[in-house]
CSV table of C-alpha atoms in Angstrom, one decimal:
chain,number,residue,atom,x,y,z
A,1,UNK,CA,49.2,110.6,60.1
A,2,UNK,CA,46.8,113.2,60.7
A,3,UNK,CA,43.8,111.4,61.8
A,4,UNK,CA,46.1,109.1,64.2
A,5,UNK,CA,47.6,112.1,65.7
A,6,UNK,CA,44.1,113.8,66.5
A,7,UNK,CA,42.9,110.7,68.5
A,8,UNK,CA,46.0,110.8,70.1
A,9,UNK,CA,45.0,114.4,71.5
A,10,UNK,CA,41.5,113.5,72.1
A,11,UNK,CA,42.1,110.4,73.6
A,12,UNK,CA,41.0,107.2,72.3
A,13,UNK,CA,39.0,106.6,75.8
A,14,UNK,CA,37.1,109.5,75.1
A,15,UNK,CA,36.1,108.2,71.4
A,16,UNK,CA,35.9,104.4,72.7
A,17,UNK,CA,33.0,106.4,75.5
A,18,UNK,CA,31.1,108.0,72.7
A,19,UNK,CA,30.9,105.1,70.5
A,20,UNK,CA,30.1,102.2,73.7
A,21,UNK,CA,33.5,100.4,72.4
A,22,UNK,CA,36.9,99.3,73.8
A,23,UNK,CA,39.8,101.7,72.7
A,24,UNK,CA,41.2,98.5,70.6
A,25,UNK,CA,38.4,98.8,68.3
A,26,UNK,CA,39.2,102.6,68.1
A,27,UNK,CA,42.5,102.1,67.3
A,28,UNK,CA,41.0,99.5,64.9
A,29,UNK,CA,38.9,101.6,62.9
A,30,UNK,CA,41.6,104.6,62.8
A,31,UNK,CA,43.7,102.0,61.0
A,32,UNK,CA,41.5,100.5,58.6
A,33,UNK,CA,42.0,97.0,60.5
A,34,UNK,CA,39.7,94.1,59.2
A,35,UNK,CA,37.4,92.0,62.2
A,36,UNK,CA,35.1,95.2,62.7
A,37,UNK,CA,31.5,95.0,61.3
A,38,UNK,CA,30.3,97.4,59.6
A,39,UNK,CA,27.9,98.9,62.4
A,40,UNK,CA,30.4,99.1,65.4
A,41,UNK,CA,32.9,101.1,62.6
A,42,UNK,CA,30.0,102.9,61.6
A,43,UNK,CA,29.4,103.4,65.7
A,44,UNK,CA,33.0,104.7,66.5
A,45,UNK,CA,33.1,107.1,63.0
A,46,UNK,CA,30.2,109.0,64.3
A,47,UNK,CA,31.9,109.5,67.6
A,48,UNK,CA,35.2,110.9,65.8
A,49,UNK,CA,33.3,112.9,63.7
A,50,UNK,CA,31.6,114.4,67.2
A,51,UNK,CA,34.8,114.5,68.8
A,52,UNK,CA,36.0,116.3,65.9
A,53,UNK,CA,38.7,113.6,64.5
A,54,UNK,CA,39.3,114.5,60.8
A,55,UNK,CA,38.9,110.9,58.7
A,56,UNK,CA,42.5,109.5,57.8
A,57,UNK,CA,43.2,110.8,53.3
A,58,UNK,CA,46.5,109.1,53.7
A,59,UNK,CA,47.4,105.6,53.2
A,60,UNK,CA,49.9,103.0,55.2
A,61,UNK,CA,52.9,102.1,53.4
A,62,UNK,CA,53.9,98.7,53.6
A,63,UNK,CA,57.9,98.1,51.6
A,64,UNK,CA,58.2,95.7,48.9
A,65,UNK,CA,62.4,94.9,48.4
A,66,UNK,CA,63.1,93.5,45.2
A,67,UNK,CA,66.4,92.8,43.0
A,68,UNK,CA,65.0,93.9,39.7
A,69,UNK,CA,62.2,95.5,37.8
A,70,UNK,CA,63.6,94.2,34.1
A,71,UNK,CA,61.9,90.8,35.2
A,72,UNK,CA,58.2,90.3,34.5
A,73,UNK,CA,57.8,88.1,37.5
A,74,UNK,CA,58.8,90.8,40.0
A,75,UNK,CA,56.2,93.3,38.1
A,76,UNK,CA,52.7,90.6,38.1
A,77,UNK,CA,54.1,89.8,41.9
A,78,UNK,CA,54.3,93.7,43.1
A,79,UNK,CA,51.3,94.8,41.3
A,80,UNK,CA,48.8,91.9,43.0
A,81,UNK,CA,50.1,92.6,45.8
A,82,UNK,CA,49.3,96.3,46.3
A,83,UNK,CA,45.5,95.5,44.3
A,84,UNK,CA,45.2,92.5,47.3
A,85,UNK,CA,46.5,95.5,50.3
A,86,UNK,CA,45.3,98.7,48.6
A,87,UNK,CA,41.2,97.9,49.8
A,88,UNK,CA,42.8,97.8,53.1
A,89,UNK,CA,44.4,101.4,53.2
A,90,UNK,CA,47.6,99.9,52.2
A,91,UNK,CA,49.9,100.7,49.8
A,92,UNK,CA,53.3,99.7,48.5
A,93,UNK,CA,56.6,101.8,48.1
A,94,UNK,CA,59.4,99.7,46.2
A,95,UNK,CA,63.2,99.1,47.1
A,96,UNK,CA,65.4,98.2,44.4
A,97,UNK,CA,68.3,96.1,46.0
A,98,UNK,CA,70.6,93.5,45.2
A,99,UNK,CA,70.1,90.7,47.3
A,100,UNK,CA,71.4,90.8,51.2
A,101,UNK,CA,73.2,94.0,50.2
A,102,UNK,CA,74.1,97.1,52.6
A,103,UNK,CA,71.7,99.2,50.2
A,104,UNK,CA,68.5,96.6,51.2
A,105,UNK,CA,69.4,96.9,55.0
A,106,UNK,CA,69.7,100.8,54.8
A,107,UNK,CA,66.6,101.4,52.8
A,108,UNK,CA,65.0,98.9,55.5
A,109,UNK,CA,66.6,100.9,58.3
A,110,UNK,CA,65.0,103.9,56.7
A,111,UNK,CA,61.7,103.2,55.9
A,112,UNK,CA,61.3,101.3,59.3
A,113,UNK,CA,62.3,104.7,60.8
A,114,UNK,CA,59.5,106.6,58.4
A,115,UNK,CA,57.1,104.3,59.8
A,116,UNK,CA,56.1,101.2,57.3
A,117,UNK,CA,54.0,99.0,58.9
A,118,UNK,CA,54.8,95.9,56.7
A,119,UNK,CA,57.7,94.4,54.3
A,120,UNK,CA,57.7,91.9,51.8
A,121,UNK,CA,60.7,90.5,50.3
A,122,UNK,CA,60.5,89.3,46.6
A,123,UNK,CA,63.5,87.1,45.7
A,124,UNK,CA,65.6,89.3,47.6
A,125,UNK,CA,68.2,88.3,50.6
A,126,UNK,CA,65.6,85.8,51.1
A,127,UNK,CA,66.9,83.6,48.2
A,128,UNK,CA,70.5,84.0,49.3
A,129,UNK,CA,72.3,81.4,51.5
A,130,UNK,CA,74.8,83.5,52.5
A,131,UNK,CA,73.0,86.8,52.4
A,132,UNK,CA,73.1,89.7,55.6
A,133,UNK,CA,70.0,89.3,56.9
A,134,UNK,CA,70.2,92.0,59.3
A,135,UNK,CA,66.9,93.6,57.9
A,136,UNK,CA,65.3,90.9,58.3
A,137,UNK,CA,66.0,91.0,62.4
A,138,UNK,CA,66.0,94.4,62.6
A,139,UNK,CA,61.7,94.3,61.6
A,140,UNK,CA,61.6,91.3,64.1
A,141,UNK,CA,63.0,93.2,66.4
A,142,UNK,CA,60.8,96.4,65.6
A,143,UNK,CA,57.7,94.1,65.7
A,144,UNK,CA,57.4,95.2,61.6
A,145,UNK,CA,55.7,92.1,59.9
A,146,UNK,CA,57.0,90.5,56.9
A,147,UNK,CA,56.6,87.8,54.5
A,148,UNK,CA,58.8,85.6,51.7
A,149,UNK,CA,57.9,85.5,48.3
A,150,UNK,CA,60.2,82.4,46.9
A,151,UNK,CA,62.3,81.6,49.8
A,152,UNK,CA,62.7,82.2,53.4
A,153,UNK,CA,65.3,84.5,55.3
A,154,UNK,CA,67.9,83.2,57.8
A,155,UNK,CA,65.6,81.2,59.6
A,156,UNK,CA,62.9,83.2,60.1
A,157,UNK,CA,59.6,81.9,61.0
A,158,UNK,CA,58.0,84.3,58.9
A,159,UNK,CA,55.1,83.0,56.4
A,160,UNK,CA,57.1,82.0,53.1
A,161,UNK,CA,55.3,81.5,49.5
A,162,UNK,CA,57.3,80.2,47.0
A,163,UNK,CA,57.1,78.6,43.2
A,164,UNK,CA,57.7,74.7,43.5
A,165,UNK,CA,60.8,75.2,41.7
A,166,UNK,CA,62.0,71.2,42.1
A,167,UNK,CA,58.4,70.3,40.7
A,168,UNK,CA,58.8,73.1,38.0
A,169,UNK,CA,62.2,71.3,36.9
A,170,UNK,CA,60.8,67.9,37.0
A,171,UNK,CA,57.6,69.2,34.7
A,172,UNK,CA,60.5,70.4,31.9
A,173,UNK,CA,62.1,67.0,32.1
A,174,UNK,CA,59.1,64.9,31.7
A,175,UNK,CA,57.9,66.9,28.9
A,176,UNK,CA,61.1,66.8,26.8
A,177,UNK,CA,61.9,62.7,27.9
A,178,UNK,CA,58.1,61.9,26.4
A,179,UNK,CA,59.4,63.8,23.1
A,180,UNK,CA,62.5,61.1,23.2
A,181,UNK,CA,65.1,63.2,24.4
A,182,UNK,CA,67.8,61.7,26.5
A,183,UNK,CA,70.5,64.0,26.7
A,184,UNK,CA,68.9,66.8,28.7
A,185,UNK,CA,71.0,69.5,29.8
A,186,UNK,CA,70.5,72.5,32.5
A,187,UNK,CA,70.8,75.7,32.5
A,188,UNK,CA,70.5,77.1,35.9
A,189,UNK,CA,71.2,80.6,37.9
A,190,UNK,CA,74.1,80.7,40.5
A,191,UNK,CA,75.2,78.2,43.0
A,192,UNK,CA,74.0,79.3,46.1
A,193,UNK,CA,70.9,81.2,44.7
A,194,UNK,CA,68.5,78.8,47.3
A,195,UNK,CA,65.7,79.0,43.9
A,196,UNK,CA,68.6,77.7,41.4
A,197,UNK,CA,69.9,75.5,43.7
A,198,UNK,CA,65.8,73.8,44.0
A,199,UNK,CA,65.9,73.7,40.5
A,200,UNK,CA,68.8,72.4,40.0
A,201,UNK,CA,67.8,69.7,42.3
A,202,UNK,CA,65.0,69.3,40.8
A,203,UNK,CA,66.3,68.6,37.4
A,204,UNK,CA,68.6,65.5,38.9
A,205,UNK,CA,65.9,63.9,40.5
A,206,UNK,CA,63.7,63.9,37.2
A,207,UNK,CA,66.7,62.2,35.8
A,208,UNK,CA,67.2,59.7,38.2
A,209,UNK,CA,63.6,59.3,38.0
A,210,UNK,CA,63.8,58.6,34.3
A,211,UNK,CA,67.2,56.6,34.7
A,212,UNK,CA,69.2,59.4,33.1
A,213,UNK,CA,71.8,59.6,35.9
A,214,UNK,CA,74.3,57.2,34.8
A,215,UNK,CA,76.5,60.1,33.2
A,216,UNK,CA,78.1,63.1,35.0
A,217,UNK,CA,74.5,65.3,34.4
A,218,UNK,CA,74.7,68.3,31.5
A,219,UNK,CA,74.1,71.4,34.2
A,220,UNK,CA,75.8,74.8,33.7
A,221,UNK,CA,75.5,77.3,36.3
A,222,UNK,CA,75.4,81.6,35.3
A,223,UNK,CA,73.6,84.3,35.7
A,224,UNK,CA,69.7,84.7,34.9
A,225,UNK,CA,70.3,86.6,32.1
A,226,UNK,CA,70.5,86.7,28.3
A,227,UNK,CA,74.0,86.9,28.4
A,228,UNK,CA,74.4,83.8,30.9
A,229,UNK,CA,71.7,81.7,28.9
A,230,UNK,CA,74.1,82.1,25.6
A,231,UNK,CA,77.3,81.1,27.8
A,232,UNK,CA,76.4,78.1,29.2
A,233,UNK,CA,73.7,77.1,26.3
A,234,UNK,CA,77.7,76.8,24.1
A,235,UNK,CA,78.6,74.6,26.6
A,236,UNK,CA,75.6,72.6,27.0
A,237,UNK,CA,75.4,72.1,23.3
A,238,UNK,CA,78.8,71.4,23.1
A,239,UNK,CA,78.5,68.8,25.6
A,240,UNK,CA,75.9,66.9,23.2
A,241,UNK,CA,72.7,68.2,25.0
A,242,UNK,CA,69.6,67.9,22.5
A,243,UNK,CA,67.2,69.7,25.0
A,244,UNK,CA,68.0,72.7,27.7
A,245,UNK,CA,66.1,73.5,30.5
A,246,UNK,CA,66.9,76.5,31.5
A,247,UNK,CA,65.9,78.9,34.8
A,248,UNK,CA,64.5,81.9,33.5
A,249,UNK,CA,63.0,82.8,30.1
A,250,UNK,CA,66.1,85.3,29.2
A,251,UNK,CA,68.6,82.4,29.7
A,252,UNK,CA,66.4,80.1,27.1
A,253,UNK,CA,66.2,83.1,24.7
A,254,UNK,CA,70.1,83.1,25.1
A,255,UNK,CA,70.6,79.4,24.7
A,256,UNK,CA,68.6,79.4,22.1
A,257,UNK,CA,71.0,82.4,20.5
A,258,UNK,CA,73.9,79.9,21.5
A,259,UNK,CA,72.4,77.2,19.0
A,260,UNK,CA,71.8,79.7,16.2
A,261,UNK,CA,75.3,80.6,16.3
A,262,UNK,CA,76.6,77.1,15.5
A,263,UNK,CA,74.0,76.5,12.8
A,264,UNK,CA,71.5,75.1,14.5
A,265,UNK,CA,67.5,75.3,14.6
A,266,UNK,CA,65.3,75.5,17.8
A,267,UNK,CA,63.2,73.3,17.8
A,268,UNK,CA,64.9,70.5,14.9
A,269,UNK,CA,68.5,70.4,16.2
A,270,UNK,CA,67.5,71.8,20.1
A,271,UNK,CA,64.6,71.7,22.0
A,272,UNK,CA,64.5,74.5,24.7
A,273,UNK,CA,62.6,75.4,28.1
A,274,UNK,CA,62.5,78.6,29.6
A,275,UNK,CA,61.0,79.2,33.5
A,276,UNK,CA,58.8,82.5,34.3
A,277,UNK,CA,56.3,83.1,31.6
A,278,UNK,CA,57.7,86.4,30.4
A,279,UNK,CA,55.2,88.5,28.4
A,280,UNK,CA,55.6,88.2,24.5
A,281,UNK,CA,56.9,84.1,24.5
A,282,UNK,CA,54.0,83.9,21.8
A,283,UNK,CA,56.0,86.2,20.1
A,284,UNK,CA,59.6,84.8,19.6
A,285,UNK,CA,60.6,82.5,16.9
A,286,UNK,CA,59.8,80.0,17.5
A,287,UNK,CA,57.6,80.7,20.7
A,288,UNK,CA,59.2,79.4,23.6
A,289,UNK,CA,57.7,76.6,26.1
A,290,UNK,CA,58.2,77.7,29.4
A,291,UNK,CA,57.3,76.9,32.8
A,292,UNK,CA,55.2,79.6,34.3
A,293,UNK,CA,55.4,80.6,38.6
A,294,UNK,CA,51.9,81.3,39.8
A,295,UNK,CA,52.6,84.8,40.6
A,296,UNK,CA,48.7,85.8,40.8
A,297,UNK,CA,48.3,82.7,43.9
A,298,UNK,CA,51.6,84.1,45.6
A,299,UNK,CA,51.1,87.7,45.3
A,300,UNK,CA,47.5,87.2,46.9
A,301,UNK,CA,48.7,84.5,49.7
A,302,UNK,CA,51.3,87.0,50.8
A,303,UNK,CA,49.4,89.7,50.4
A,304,UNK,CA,46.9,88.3,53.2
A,305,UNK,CA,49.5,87.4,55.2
A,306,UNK,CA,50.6,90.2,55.9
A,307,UNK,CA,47.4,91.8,56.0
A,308,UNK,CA,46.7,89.6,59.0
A,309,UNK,CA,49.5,90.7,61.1
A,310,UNK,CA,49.6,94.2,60.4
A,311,UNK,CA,46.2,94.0,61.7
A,312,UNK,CA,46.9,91.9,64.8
A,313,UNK,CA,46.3,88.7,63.9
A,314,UNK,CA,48.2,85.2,63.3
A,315,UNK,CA,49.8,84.0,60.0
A,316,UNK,CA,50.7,80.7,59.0
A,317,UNK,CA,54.8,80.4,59.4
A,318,UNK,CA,56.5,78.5,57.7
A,319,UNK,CA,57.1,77.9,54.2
A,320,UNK,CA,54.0,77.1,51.6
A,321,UNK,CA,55.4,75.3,47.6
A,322,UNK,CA,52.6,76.5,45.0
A,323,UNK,CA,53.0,74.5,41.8
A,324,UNK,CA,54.0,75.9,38.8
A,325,UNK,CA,52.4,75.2,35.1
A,326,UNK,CA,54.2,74.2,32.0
A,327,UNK,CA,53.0,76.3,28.9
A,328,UNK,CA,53.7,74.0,25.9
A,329,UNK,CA,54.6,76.3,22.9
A,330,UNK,CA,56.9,76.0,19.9
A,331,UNK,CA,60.3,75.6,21.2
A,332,UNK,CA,60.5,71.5,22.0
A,333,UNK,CA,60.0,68.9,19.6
A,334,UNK,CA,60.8,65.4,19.0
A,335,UNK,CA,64.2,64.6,19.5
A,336,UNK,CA,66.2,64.1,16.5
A,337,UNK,CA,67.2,61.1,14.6
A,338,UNK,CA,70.2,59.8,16.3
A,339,UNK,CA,70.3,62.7,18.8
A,340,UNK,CA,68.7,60.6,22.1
């Protein structure tokens, strides 16, 4: 960058001299780091403008990895995050990756190489049990910082913020057992998917909590998609289920498309639950009750997390559960005569 490249020709002694400062604060105030007050920056900015430094027009990039843009969630997460970095000279630059893939470790490799100076991964190797998670190592290696949205990589002891998803389970459940509903089924994302499998956790202990666990529980495993939903909602219904919980709004939708099919009505025959919060739900008919992930409280915690230790400074490791909120909407009733 242009400004960081002058000071390297001048010297940052020579500025830290002018401005009565140690050439950490220069290098500091060149890169927009926090912990300076306002009069030493101003101190230093009047040397470099002495010394001739030209003031930095460019911003930092820091690389946010993420499986999919077709998801809401991934959207509200990316864009608080670059508002939380952007007052700091930071900005975002997007990977599109499926998770632990060779693509996400070469456009790691490559952006490490152009100079990022911060990653965050969204629900990407990071929610894989069995993911690569050579980019992960290779910015601990390069001293890059990083942080975990929903799930942590490989045992990394890099800061983690995720969704509560066993609590977010257990909130469905309670709400559709204190409508009367006994046979509640789940439709969860892939088996070794570390969310899906919290979930699907989840949704057994609310049984057992509710003594619902003397059956083989109703719990169908796909894709987070439309597609999936409609799959395993057949099945679940099939299987006698009067309420779904599913793990992601599109798979509800597609249950809820599954119960249509065989003549039934969402919510008299079917009461259905969908996770995320997707834009629209007041919209659908009927509108769907869903549990939604705190994306504004995760986007901001990770956001100054990393802001921290791009600057210098200590994070919290480990891994931080944020609890979700059920949205009550039009989707889950009573259970139906007969139907517990």
């Amino acid at each position: 960058m242009a400004e960081r490249r002058a000071a390297e020709r001048i010297g940052l002694s020579e500025v830290a001299r002018l401005a009565r400062v140690s050439e950490a604060t220069v290098s500091r105030v060149i890169n927009r780091k926090s912990g300076v007050s306002t009069r030493t920056r101003e101190a230093v900015e009047r040397a470099m403008t002495a010394l001739n430094v030209s003031r930095r027009t460019e911003g930092e990039l820091v690389l946010v990895v993420v499986p999919e843009l077709a998801n809401d969630v991934f959207t509200r997460l990316a864009e608080r995050i670059e508002a939380e970095l952007s007052p700091f000279g930071l900005h975002i630059v997007l990977s599109l990756a499926v998770p632990g893939s060779a693509r996400e470790r070469i456009f790691v490799e490559s952006t490490v190489g152009a100079g990022i100076v911060g990653a965050v991964f969204l629900s990407a190797s990071n929610t894989m049990a069995r993911a690569d998670h050579t980019a992960q190592r290779m910015l601990t290696e390069r001293r890059v910082p990083f942080v975990n949205v929903n799930g942590g990589a490989g045992g990394a002891a890099a800061p983690t913020y995720s969704t509560d998803d066993r609590r977010a389970a257990e909130l469905a459940v309670d709400h559709l057992h204190a409508l009367g509903h006994r046979r509640i089924a789940m439709l969860a994302g892939p088996a070794g998917n570390l969310l899906a499998d919290r979930r699907a956790d989840g949704f057994r202990a609310a049984l057992r909590k509710h003594g619902l666990d003397g059956e083989r529980p109703l719990l169908a495993r796909q894709l987070f998609t439309v597609d999936g939903g409609r799959s395993g909602g057949a099945d679940l219904i099939a299987g006698g289920a009067t309420a779904i919980v599913a793990a992601s709004d599109r798979m509800a939708l597609g249950a809820a498309s599954a119960a249509s099919r065989r003549g039934l009505s969402v919510p008299r025959d079917l009461s259905v639950v969908g996770y995320d919060d997707s834009p629209f739900l007041d919209l659908t008919a009927p509108p769907l009750t869903t549990v939604r992930q705190p994306t504004e409280t995760l986007g901001r915690h990770a956001a100054q997390a990393l802001q921290l230790m791009i600057s210098g400074r200590a994070a919290p490791g480990g891994e931080v559960l944020i609890d979700p909120e059920l949205r009550i909407r039009g989707s889950t009733a009573a259970c139906p005569a007969g139907g517990g």
